[in-house]
Each structure stands twice: as structure tokens, then as C-alpha cells.
C-alpha positions as a printed NumPy array, in Angstrom:
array([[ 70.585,   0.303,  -9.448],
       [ 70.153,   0.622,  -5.989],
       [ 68.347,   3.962,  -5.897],
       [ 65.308,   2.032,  -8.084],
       [ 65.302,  -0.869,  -5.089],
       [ 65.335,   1.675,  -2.31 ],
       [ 62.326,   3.455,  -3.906],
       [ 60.711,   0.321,  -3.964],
       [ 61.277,  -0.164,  -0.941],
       [ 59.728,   3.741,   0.575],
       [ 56.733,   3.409,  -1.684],
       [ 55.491,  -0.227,   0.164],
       [ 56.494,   1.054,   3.385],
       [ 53.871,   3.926,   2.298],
       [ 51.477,   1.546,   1.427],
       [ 52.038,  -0.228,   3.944],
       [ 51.75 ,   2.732,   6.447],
       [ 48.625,   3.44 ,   4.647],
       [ 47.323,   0.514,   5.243],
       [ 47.231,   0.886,   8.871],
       [ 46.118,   4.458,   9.226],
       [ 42.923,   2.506,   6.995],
       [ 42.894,   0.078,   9.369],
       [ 42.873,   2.186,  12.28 ],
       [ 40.155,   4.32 ,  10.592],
       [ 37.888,   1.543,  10.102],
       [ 38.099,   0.243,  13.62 ],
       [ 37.069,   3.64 ,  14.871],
       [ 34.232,   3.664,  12.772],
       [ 33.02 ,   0.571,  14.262],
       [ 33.906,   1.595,  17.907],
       [ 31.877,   5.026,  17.347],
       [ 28.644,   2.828,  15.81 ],
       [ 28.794,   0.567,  18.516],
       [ 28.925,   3.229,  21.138],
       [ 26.135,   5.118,  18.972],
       [ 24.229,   2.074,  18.805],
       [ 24.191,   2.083,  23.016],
       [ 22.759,   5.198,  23.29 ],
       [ 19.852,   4.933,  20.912],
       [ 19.367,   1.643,  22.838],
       [ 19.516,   3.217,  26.377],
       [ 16.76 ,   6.124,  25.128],
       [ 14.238,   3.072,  24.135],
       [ 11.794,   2.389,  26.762],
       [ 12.079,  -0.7  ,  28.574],
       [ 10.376,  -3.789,  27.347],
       [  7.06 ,  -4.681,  28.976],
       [  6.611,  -6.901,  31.753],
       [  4.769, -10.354,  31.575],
       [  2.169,  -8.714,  33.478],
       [  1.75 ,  -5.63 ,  30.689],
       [  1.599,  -8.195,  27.761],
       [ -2.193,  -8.631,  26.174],
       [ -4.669, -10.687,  27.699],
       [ -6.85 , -13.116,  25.864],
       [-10.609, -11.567,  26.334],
       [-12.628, -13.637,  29.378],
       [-14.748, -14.765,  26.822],
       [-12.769, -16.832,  25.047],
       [-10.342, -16.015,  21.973],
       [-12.183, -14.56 ,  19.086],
       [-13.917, -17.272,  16.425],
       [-13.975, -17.075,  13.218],
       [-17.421, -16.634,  11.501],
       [-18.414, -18.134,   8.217],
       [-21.16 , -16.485,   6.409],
       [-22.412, -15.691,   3.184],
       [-23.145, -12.26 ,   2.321],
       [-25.415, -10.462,  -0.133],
       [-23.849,  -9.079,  -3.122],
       [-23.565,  -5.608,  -3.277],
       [-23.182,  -4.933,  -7.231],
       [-21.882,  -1.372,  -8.557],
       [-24.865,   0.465, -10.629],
       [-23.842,   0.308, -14.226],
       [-23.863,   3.963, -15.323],
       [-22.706,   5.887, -19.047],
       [-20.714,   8.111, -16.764],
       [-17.704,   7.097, -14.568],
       [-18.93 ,   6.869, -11.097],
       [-16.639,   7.905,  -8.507],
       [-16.948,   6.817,  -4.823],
       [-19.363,  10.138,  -4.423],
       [-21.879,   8.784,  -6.028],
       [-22.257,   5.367,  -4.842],
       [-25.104,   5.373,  -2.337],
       [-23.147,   5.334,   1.487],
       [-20.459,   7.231,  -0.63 ],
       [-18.982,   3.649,  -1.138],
       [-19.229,   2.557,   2.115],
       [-22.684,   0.864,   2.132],
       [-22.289,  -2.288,   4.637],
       [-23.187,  -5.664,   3.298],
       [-26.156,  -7.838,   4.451],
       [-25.849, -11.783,   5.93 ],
       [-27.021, -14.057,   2.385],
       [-29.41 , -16.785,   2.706],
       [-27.363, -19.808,   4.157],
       [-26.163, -21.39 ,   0.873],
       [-24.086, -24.835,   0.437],
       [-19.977, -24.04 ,  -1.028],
       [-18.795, -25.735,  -3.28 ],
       [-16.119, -28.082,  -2.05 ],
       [-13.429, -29.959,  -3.639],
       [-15.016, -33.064,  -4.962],
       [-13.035, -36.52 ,  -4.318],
       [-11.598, -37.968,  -7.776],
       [-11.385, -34.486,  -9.153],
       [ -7.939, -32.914,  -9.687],
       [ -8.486, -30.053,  -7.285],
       [ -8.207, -26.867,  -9.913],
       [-10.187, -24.918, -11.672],
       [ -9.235, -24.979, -16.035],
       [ -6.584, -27.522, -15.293],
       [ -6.808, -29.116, -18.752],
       [ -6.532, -32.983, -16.986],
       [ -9.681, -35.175, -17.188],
       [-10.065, -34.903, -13.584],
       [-12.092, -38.246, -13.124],
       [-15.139, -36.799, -14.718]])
């Protein structure tokens, strides 16, 4: 009976030595990506002064500009057109519209588009 107690007793102190040799293993892990993580840091190049950040331009920041623009419509075609045959090879720029009113959201509407409500209208 006491054989079964003392071999017990050696297989936690196994686990238990185990244990610590995980223990131990995991902590070195950490140490090394630490130390890792130093050197990758130390190879970086410093961070920019204030004096190397971006400037706003003397002008002024950029604006945004609101404009309409001329449609540019793909030719309908019986074959499949691929970007090589669109005139500019798909790249043809776009022209300023004629200045037209948007529509805006309308007071005492509800504010969507196929909503379903009445809307106030």
C-alpha cells in the first residue's frame, strides 16, 4: 500500500518539475522577443522632427470644389468592349456640366429614397 502512495507521490513531483522547466521556457521566450523586439526598434530610423513634419501650402489648405460634370456614357456595342477600345483607352477625362441645381432633402419629407412612409407628400 505504500509503494502505490509513493508513486503518487514521484509522478506529481514530475509534473510538478515539469511544470517549471514550462515555466522557465516560456519566460525565455518572452525575454528573447522582447530583446528581439529592441533591435528591430533600434534599426528604425528616428522619428521626424517638428521641423520635418508637412507644411500646409502658403496658399491656404486645399478647398473642396463642387461641380457638375458631363456624363461620359460607354458606347453600346454587340461585342464586349474592353478598355482598348474605348476612345482614350478608358481614360478619356470628363468635362465641367452646365451649372445645374441638386436636389436637396426637402423639409417634411422623410429623408430616403423608396422608404415606403408617406413622407408628408
Amino acid at each position: 500500500m505504500n509503494t502505490s502512495w509513493m508513486d503518487i507521490a514521484a509522478g506529481r513531483g514530475a509534473l510538478a518539475g515539469g511544470l517549471i522547466v514550462a515555466g522557465v521556457v516560456v519566460v525565455a521566450v518572452l525575454i528573447g522577443a522582447f530583446w528581439l523586439g529592441i533591435r528591430v526598434k533600434r534599426r528604425e530610423p528616428p522619428r521626424p522632427t517638428p521641423a520635418e513634419q508637412p507644411r500646409a501650402p502658403e496658399g491656404g489648405p486645399v478647398r473642396e470644389v463642387m461641380e457638375n460634370r458631363e456624363p461620359n456614357e460607354v458606347p453600346r456595342s454587340d461585342h464586349r468592349l474592353t478598355p482598348h477600345r474605348m476612345p482614350g483607352h478608358g481614360n478619356a477625362g470628363s468635362r465641367s456640366g452646365a451649372s445645374e441645381e441638386r436636389p436637396r432633402w426637402d423639409e417634411g419629407s422623410s429623408g430616403s429614397f423608396g422608404s415606403g412612409g408617406a413622407g408628408g407628400r
